[in-house]
Amino acid sequence: MKHFFRKIITTVALLASLFVGYAQQDATGISGSKHFRLRYVINIAELDTTFVDNGERAADIREFLTEIKNDSLTTITGVDFRGTASPDGSYEFNVWLSENRLRTFKELINSYIDLPDSLIFAQSSDIPWNEFRQRVADSDIDHKEEVLIIIDEGPKLVPFWGGRHIDHRLLKLKKLYGGKVWEELKKPILFDLRYGDATFYYTTLLPLPFMEPKLTMAVEAPVVLDVPRIPQYRTWLPNIYLKTNLIGWAAGSVNIAVEFDLAPHWSFTLPWYYCAWDYFKSTIKFRNFTIQPEFRYWPDANGYNHGFFVGAHFGAMAFNFADGGKYRYQDRKGTHPALGGGLAVGYRKPISKNKRWHVEFTAGAGMYRLYYDVFENTHNYHEGQWVRKKKKNWIGLDQLAISIDYSFPLTKREKKWLKGGEL
């Protein structure tokens, strides 16, 4: 009997020790990780969940995080984030693009789960030249060795359009064999380098069905890239505007103007005015031929030169003026037009749905040097006697316009620019 009880006590003790040992092992948990990647459209920082297989991958992320939230035995211990931009285009834009792809990818994750900053191990934005090189090396593209030689020259920024910079290797790659090699690199190599990554680290007491637990090494301290803050990226479509001033027509002056967009915030306009007749009677006239080329600055431009503007103009006017009084005034011998210039302010806004038609309000003042003849003001101006010649400086209003204009693009493709300063 004693022997029987001794066996029972030994068995219970053995089972207890095994249970304690299992519980201790189970409390430690199983460590694992899960990686997700979503693709980005070229030159776009916002995440498009309808692009390629992003919808399916986003659903996988949502399912994974839902399981985590609903399973009390599983805990996320950390997350690594990464956003990239393929190494084509200017350096400043690619840095901005990779940084904002990182941001929008994190925003997607945070829409699924409340993720505290303390759980973010690393977050980096990158222009992955090393990955680009490896993908080229693993590919079977033509002239692969020449491409690798160019990549291995290392980074060097050179001036680029609009005050930006570009890696000199890109310029060489795009010129290689007349651009044929670059076209071959675009897809899938460059296509695969535009992504957002998230790697979740977790511990679980009981593995979830869709997880593939694996032991992971300790995560090193994060290395966060020092990414410069880059102004918002915009596209710009240069336009040409054909205009006419309604106030000019009301004053009897035939007029037309043409304006060209030179750059974001800058344009050049050239108006012509012509009047060759009298007002109601021959002793009242303001015959003139006038041009006023003007450079304009549009501080509020957002891809189009609309809104408020300031301008600086030059003016030249041949004139024959009489106000019904005793004298008539004409530029000296008809060969000394009034010359000068001034400043203007104005505002332009679209008035059609397609933004082709606009209304523009302008007012300006300037100073002009006058050298003119004074004649007696007679009904037949040929009979008016010459009185004297005179020189003077004139200051006053030299622009007043309510214009209607029609615009159309100078090019079919939008140009790219960075709003704000440069790196």
Coordinates of C-alpha atoms in Angstrom, one line a residue:
M1 CA 0.0 0.0 0.0
K2 CA 2.8 2.3 1.0
H3 CA 4.5 1.5 -2.3
F4 CA 1.2 2.5 -4.2
F5 CA 0.9 5.9 -2.5
R6 CA 4.6 6.5 -3.1
K7 CA 4.0 6.0 -6.8
I8 CA 1.0 8.4 -6.8
I9 CA 3.0 11.1 -5.0
T10 CA 5.9 10.7 -7.4
T11 CA 3.7 10.9 -10.4
V12 CA 1.9 14.1 -9.1
A13 CA 5.3 15.7 -8.4
L14 CA 6.5 14.9 -11.8
L15 CA 3.4 16.2 -13.5
A16 CA 3.6 19.4 -11.4
S17 CA 7.2 20.0 -12.4
L18 CA 6.4 19.4 -16.0
F19 CA 3.4 21.9 -15.8
V20 CA 5.6 24.5 -14.1
G21 CA 8.3 24.1 -16.8
Y22 CA 5.7 24.4 -19.6
A23 CA 4.1 27.4 -18.1
Q24 CA 7.5 29.1 -17.7
Q25 CA 8.4 28.4 -21.4
D26 CA 4.9 29.5 -22.5
A27 CA 5.2 32.7 -20.6
T28 CA 8.3 33.6 -22.6
G29 CA 6.2 33.4 -25.8
I30 CA 7.1 32.9 -29.4
S31 CA 8.7 35.8 -31.2
G32 CA 8.0 36.5 -34.8
S33 CA 7.6 39.1 -37.5
K34 CA 5.3 40.0 -40.4
H35 CA 6.2 42.1 -43.4
F36 CA 3.9 44.1 -45.7
R37 CA 4.6 46.2 -48.8
L38 CA 2.4 48.5 -50.8
R39 CA 3.3 50.1 -54.2
Y40 CA 3.1 53.7 -55.2
V41 CA 2.3 55.4 -58.5
I42 CA 5.3 57.2 -60.1
N43 CA 5.7 60.8 -58.8
I44 CA 2.7 60.4 -56.4
A45 CA 3.1 60.5 -52.6
E46 CA -0.5 59.6 -51.8
L47 CA -1.3 55.9 -51.4
D48 CA -3.6 54.5 -54.1
T49 CA -5.2 51.3 -52.7
T50 CA -6.5 50.5 -56.2
F51 CA -3.0 50.4 -57.7
V52 CA -1.7 46.9 -58.8
D53 CA -2.3 44.5 -55.9
N54 CA -2.5 47.2 -53.1
G55 CA -6.1 46.4 -52.4
E56 CA -5.3 42.8 -51.6
R57 CA -2.2 43.7 -49.5
A58 CA -4.1 46.4 -47.6
A59 CA -6.8 43.8 -46.8
D60 CA -4.0 41.5 -45.5
I61 CA -2.7 44.2 -43.2
R62 CA -6.2 44.9 -41.9
E63 CA -6.8 41.2 -41.2
F64 CA -3.4 40.9 -39.4
L65 CA -4.0 43.9 -37.2
T66 CA -7.6 42.9 -36.4
E67 CA -6.3 39.5 -35.2
I68 CA -3.7 41.2 -33.1
K69 CA -6.4 43.5 -31.5
N70 CA -8.7 40.6 -30.8
D71 CA -6.1 38.1 -29.4
S72 CA -5.1 38.8 -25.8
L73 CA -2.3 36.3 -26.1
T74 CA -0.5 38.2 -28.9
T75 CA 1.3 41.6 -28.5
I76 CA 3.1 43.8 -31.0
T77 CA 6.5 44.6 -29.7
G78 CA 7.7 47.0 -32.4
V79 CA 7.3 48.2 -36.0
D80 CA 9.8 49.2 -38.7
F81 CA 8.6 51.7 -41.4
R82 CA 10.2 52.6 -44.7
G83 CA 9.2 54.8 -47.6
T84 CA 11.2 54.9 -50.9
A85 CA 11.3 56.7 -54.2
S86 CA 12.9 55.3 -57.3
P87 CA 16.1 57.2 -58.2
D88 CA 14.7 59.0 -61.2
G89 CA 14.0 62.7 -61.2
S90 CA 15.5 65.5 -59.1
Y91 CA 17.1 64.8 -55.8
E92 CA 15.0 67.3 -53.8
F93 CA 11.8 65.8 -55.2
N94 CA 12.8 62.2 -54.6
V95 CA 13.7 63.0 -51.0
W96 CA 10.3 64.7 -50.5
L97 CA 8.5 61.9 -52.2
S98 CA 10.1 59.1 -50.1
E99 CA 9.5 61.1 -46.9
N100 CA 5.8 61.6 -47.7
R101 CA 5.3 58.0 -48.9
L102 CA 6.6 57.0 -45.4
R103 CA 4.0 59.4 -43.9
T104 CA 1.0 58.2 -45.9
F105 CA 1.9 54.5 -45.3
K106 CA 2.0 55.2 -41.6
E107 CA -1.3 57.0 -41.8
L108 CA -2.8 53.9 -43.4
I109 CA -1.5 51.7 -40.5
N110 CA -2.7 54.1 -37.9
S111 CA -6.2 54.0 -39.5
Y112 CA -6.3 50.3 -38.6
I113 CA -4.7 50.4 -35.1
D114 CA -3.7 52.9 -32.5
L115 CA 0.1 52.5 -32.7
P116 CA 2.0 54.5 -30.1
D117 CA 5.4 56.1 -31.1
S118 CA 7.1 54.0 -28.5
L119 CA 6.6 50.9 -30.6
I120 CA 8.2 52.3 -33.7
F121 CA 11.7 50.9 -33.8
A122 CA 12.8 52.6 -37.0
Q123 CA 11.4 54.8 -39.7
S124 CA 13.4 55.7 -42.7
S125 CA 12.9 57.3 -46.1
D126 CA 15.3 56.4 -48.8
I127 CA 16.3 56.7 -52.5
P128 CA 17.5 53.0 -52.7
W129 CA 20.4 53.2 -55.1
N130 CA 21.9 50.0 -53.5
E131 CA 18.7 48.1 -54.1
F132 CA 18.6 49.6 -57.6
R133 CA 22.1 48.2 -58.3
Q134 CA 21.3 44.8 -57.0
R135 CA 18.2 44.5 -59.1
V136 CA 20.2 45.5 -62.2
A137 CA 22.8 43.0 -61.4
D138 CA 20.2 40.2 -61.0
S139 CA 18.5 41.2 -64.3
D140 CA 19.2 40.2 -67.9
I141 CA 18.8 43.6 -69.4
D142 CA 21.1 44.6 -72.3
H143 CA 24.3 46.6 -71.5
K144 CA 24.0 45.6 -67.9
E145 CA 27.7 46.0 -67.2
E146 CA 27.7 49.5 -68.5
V147 CA 24.8 50.4 -66.3
L148 CA 26.5 48.9 -63.2
I149 CA 29.7 50.9 -64.0
I150 CA 27.7 54.1 -64.0
I151 CA 25.9 53.3 -60.8
D152 CA 29.2 52.5 -59.1
E153 CA 30.5 55.9 -59.9
G154 CA 28.7 57.0 -56.7
P155 CA 26.4 59.9 -56.0
K156 CA 27.2 63.5 -57.1
L157 CA 24.6 66.2 -57.3
V158 CA 24.7 68.6 -60.3
P159 CA 22.5 71.6 -61.1
F160 CA 19.1 70.8 -62.6
W161 CA 16.1 72.7 -63.9
G162 CA 14.3 75.2 -61.6
G163 CA 17.2 75.5 -59.1
R164 CA 17.0 71.8 -58.1
H165 CA 19.7 69.2 -58.3
I166 CA 20.0 65.7 -59.9
D167 CA 22.3 62.8 -59.4
H168 CA 24.8 62.8 -62.4
R169 CA 24.3 59.1 -62.8
L170 CA 20.7 59.6 -63.8
L171 CA 21.8 61.9 -66.6
K172 CA 24.2 59.3 -67.9
L173 CA 21.8 56.5 -67.7
K174 CA 19.1 58.4 -69.5
K175 CA 21.5 59.2 -72.4
L176 CA 22.9 55.6 -72.6
Y177 CA 22.2 54.3 -76.2
G178 CA 19.8 57.1 -76.9
G179 CA 17.5 56.3 -74.0
K180 CA 16.8 52.7 -74.9
V181 CA 18.5 51.3 -71.8
W182 CA 16.6 53.7 -69.6
E183 CA 13.3 52.5 -71.1
E184 CA 14.3 49.0 -70.2
L185 CA 15.1 50.0 -66.7
K186 CA 11.7 51.6 -66.1
K187 CA 9.7 48.4 -65.6
P188 CA 10.0 46.4 -63.6
I189 CA 13.2 47.6 -62.0
L190 CA 12.4 51.2 -61.2
F191 CA 8.7 50.3 -60.8
D192 CA 9.6 47.9 -57.9
L193 CA 11.5 50.7 -56.0
R194 CA 8.5 52.8 -55.2
Y195 CA 7.0 51.4 -52.1
G196 CA 6.1 51.7 -48.4
D197 CA 7.2 48.9 -46.0
A198 CA 6.0 47.9 -42.6
T199 CA 7.6 45.1 -40.5
F200 CA 5.7 44.1 -37.4
Y201 CA 7.5 42.3 -34.5
Y202 CA 5.3 40.4 -32.1
T203 CA 5.2 37.8 -29.3
T204 CA 2.5 35.3 -28.9
L205 CA 1.7 32.6 -26.4
L206 CA -0.2 30.6 -29.0
P207 CA 0.6 31.2 -32.6
L208 CA -2.2 32.6 -34.8
P209 CA -3.2 30.3 -37.8
F210 CA -1.9 32.6 -40.5
M211 CA 1.3 33.4 -38.8
E212 CA 4.6 31.7 -39.5
P213 CA 6.5 32.2 -36.2
K214 CA 10.2 32.5 -36.5
L215 CA 12.9 33.4 -34.1
T216 CA 14.2 37.0 -34.7
M217 CA 17.4 38.6 -33.7
A218 CA 17.4 41.6 -31.4
V219 CA 16.5 44.8 -33.3
E220 CA 19.3 47.3 -33.6
A221 CA 18.9 50.9 -32.7
P222 CA 17.0 52.7 -35.5
V223 CA 18.8 54.7 -38.1
V224 CA 16.6 57.5 -39.2
L225 CA 17.7 59.4 -42.3
D226 CA 18.3 63.1 -42.0
V227 CA 15.8 64.1 -44.7
P228 CA 15.6 67.8 -45.5
R229 CA 12.2 69.4 -45.4
I230 CA 11.2 70.0 -49.0
P231 CA 8.4 72.4 -50.1
Q232 CA 5.2 71.0 -51.6
Y233 CA 5.6 69.5 -55.0
R234 CA 3.3 71.0 -57.7
T235 CA 2.8 70.7 -61.4
W236 CA 2.7 73.8 -63.6
L237 CA 1.1 74.3 -67.0
P238 CA 2.4 77.5 -68.8
N239 CA -0.3 79.3 -70.7
I240 CA -0.7 82.1 -73.3
Y241 CA -3.4 84.7 -72.8
L242 CA -5.1 86.8 -75.5
K243 CA -6.7 89.9 -74.0
T244 CA -8.6 93.1 -74.7
N245 CA -9.3 96.0 -72.4
L246 CA -13.0 97.0 -72.2
I247 CA -12.1 100.5 -70.8
G248 CA -9.8 101.0 -73.7
W249 CA -12.6 100.3 -76.2
A250 CA -14.9 102.6 -74.3
A251 CA -12.3 105.4 -74.8
G252 CA -12.2 104.7 -78.5
S253 CA -8.8 102.8 -78.5
V254 CA -8.5 99.6 -80.5
N255 CA -6.4 97.3 -78.3
I256 CA -5.2 93.8 -77.9
A257 CA -2.6 92.2 -75.5
V258 CA -0.8 88.9 -75.4
E259 CA 0.6 87.4 -72.2
F260 CA 3.0 84.5 -71.7
D261 CA 3.7 82.5 -68.6
L262 CA 7.4 82.5 -68.1
A263 CA 7.6 80.4 -64.9
P264 CA 5.6 79.7 -61.8
H265 CA 4.8 83.1 -60.4
W266 CA 6.1 85.0 -63.4
S267 CA 4.6 86.2 -66.7
F268 CA 5.2 88.8 -69.4
T269 CA 2.4 90.8 -71.1
L270 CA 2.6 93.1 -74.1
P271 CA -0.5 95.4 -74.8
W272 CA -1.0 97.6 -77.9
Y273 CA -3.4 100.6 -78.0
Y274 CA -4.2 102.6 -81.2
C275 CA -6.6 105.5 -81.6
A276 CA -6.7 107.6 -84.9
W277 CA -9.9 109.6 -84.7
D278 CA -11.4 112.6 -83.0
Y279 CA -14.0 112.6 -80.2
F280 CA -17.3 114.2 -81.5
K281 CA -15.4 117.2 -83.0
S282 CA -12.0 117.9 -84.5
T283 CA -10.7 119.9 -81.5
I284 CA -11.1 117.1 -79.0
K285 CA -8.8 114.1 -79.6
F286 CA -6.5 111.7 -77.9
R287 CA -4.8 110.0 -80.9
N288 CA -2.1 107.6 -79.8
F289 CA -0.1 104.5 -80.5
T290 CA 1.0 103.0 -77.2
I291 CA 2.8 99.9 -76.0
Q292 CA 3.4 98.9 -72.4
P293 CA 5.5 95.7 -72.0
E294 CA 5.2 94.5 -68.4
F295 CA 6.7 91.8 -66.2
R296 CA 4.3 90.4 -63.6
Y297 CA 4.8 88.5 -60.3
W298 CA 1.9 86.3 -59.0
P299 CA 2.6 85.6 -55.3
D300 CA -0.5 83.3 -54.9
A301 CA 0.1 81.2 -58.0
N302 CA -0.7 77.5 -57.4
G303 CA 0.1 75.8 -60.7
Y304 CA -1.6 78.7 -62.7
N305 CA -0.8 82.4 -62.7
H306 CA -4.1 83.5 -61.3
G307 CA -5.1 85.8 -58.4
F308 CA -3.3 88.9 -57.3
F309 CA -0.3 90.2 -59.1
V310 CA 2.1 93.1 -59.1
G311 CA 3.9 94.4 -62.3
A312 CA 6.6 96.6 -63.5
H313 CA 6.2 98.1 -67.0
F314 CA 7.9 100.2 -69.6
G315 CA 5.8 102.6 -71.7
A316 CA 6.2 104.3 -75.1
M317 CA 3.4 106.5 -76.6
A318 CA 3.2 108.5 -79.8
F319 CA 0.4 111.1 -79.1
N320 CA -1.6 113.9 -80.6
F321 CA -3.8 115.4 -77.8
A322 CA -6.4 118.2 -77.7
D323 CA -9.1 118.8 -75.0
G324 CA -11.1 121.4 -76.9
G325 CA -9.0 124.3 -75.4
K326 CA -6.7 126.8 -77.1
Y327 CA -3.8 124.4 -77.8
R328 CA -3.0 121.0 -79.2
Y329 CA -0.1 118.9 -78.1
Q330 CA 1.9 116.5 -80.2
D331 CA 5.1 114.6 -79.6
R332 CA 8.0 116.5 -81.1
K333 CA 7.9 116.3 -84.9
G334 CA 6.1 113.0 -84.5
T335 CA 9.4 111.3 -83.7
H336 CA 9.7 111.7 -79.9
P337 CA 7.2 109.5 -78.2
A338 CA 6.6 109.8 -74.4
L339 CA 9.0 107.3 -72.7
G340 CA 8.8 106.0 -69.2
G341 CA 7.4 103.3 -67.0
G342 CA 5.8 102.5 -63.7
L343 CA 4.2 99.9 -61.4
A344 CA 0.9 98.2 -61.5
V345 CA -1.3 96.0 -59.4
G346 CA -4.2 93.8 -60.4
Y347 CA -6.2 90.6 -60.0
R348 CA -7.2 87.9 -62.5
K349 CA -9.8 85.1 -61.9
P350 CA -11.4 82.4 -64.2
I351 CA -15.0 83.0 -65.2
S352 CA -15.6 79.7 -67.1
K353 CA -15.7 76.1 -65.9
N354 CA -12.7 75.1 -68.0
K355 CA -10.7 78.1 -66.7
R356 CA -10.0 79.3 -70.2
W357 CA -11.9 82.6 -69.9
H358 CA -10.8 85.2 -67.3
V359 CA -11.6 88.7 -66.2
E360 CA -8.7 90.9 -65.1
F361 CA -8.6 94.2 -63.3
T362 CA -5.5 96.4 -63.5
A363 CA -4.4 99.8 -62.3
G364 CA -1.0 101.4 -62.6
A365 CA 0.9 104.6 -62.3
G366 CA 4.2 105.8 -63.8
M367 CA 6.4 108.7 -64.8
Y368 CA 7.2 109.7 -68.4
R369 CA 9.5 112.1 -70.1
L370 CA 7.7 114.3 -72.6
Y371 CA 9.2 116.3 -75.5
Y372 CA 6.4 117.8 -77.6
D373 CA 5.2 120.6 -79.8
V374 CA 2.4 123.0 -78.9
F375 CA 0.1 124.1 -81.7
E376 CA -3.0 126.3 -81.9
N377 CA -6.0 124.0 -81.6
T378 CA -8.1 124.6 -84.8
H379 CA -10.8 122.7 -86.5
N380 CA -8.4 121.9 -89.3
Y381 CA -5.3 120.9 -87.4
H382 CA -3.1 121.6 -90.4
E383 CA -4.0 125.3 -90.1
G384 CA -3.0 125.5 -86.4
Q385 CA 0.2 127.5 -86.0
W386 CA 3.2 126.1 -84.1
V387 CA 3.6 127.9 -80.8
R388 CA 6.6 126.4 -79.0
K389 CA 8.3 123.2 -78.1
K390 CA 8.4 121.9 -74.5
K391 CA 9.9 119.3 -72.3
K392 CA 8.5 118.1 -69.0
N393 CA 8.1 115.1 -66.7
W394 CA 4.6 113.7 -66.3
I395 CA 3.5 111.5 -63.3
G396 CA 0.1 110.0 -63.1
L397 CA -2.2 107.0 -63.8
D398 CA -1.0 105.2 -66.9
Q399 CA -2.9 102.0 -66.7
L400 CA -6.6 101.3 -66.1
A401 CA -8.1 98.1 -67.4
I402 CA -11.0 95.7 -67.1
S403 CA -9.9 93.0 -69.5
I404 CA -11.4 89.8 -70.8
D405 CA -8.9 87.2 -71.9
Y406 CA -8.8 83.7 -73.3
S407 CA -6.0 81.3 -72.5
F408 CA -4.6 78.1 -73.9
P409 CA -1.6 76.0 -72.9
L410 CA 1.8 76.6 -74.4
T411 CA 2.6 72.9 -74.1
K412 CA 0.6 69.7 -73.8
R413 CA 2.5 68.4 -70.8
E414 CA 2.5 69.9 -67.3
K415 CA 5.9 70.9 -66.0
K416 CA 7.1 70.0 -62.5
W417 CA 8.2 72.4 -59.9
L418 CA 8.8 72.7 -56.2
K419 CA 6.9 75.5 -54.5
G420 CA 9.3 77.4 -52.3
G421 CA 13.1 77.5 -52.0
E422 CA 15.7 75.0 -53.0
L423 CA 17.9 72.6 -51.1

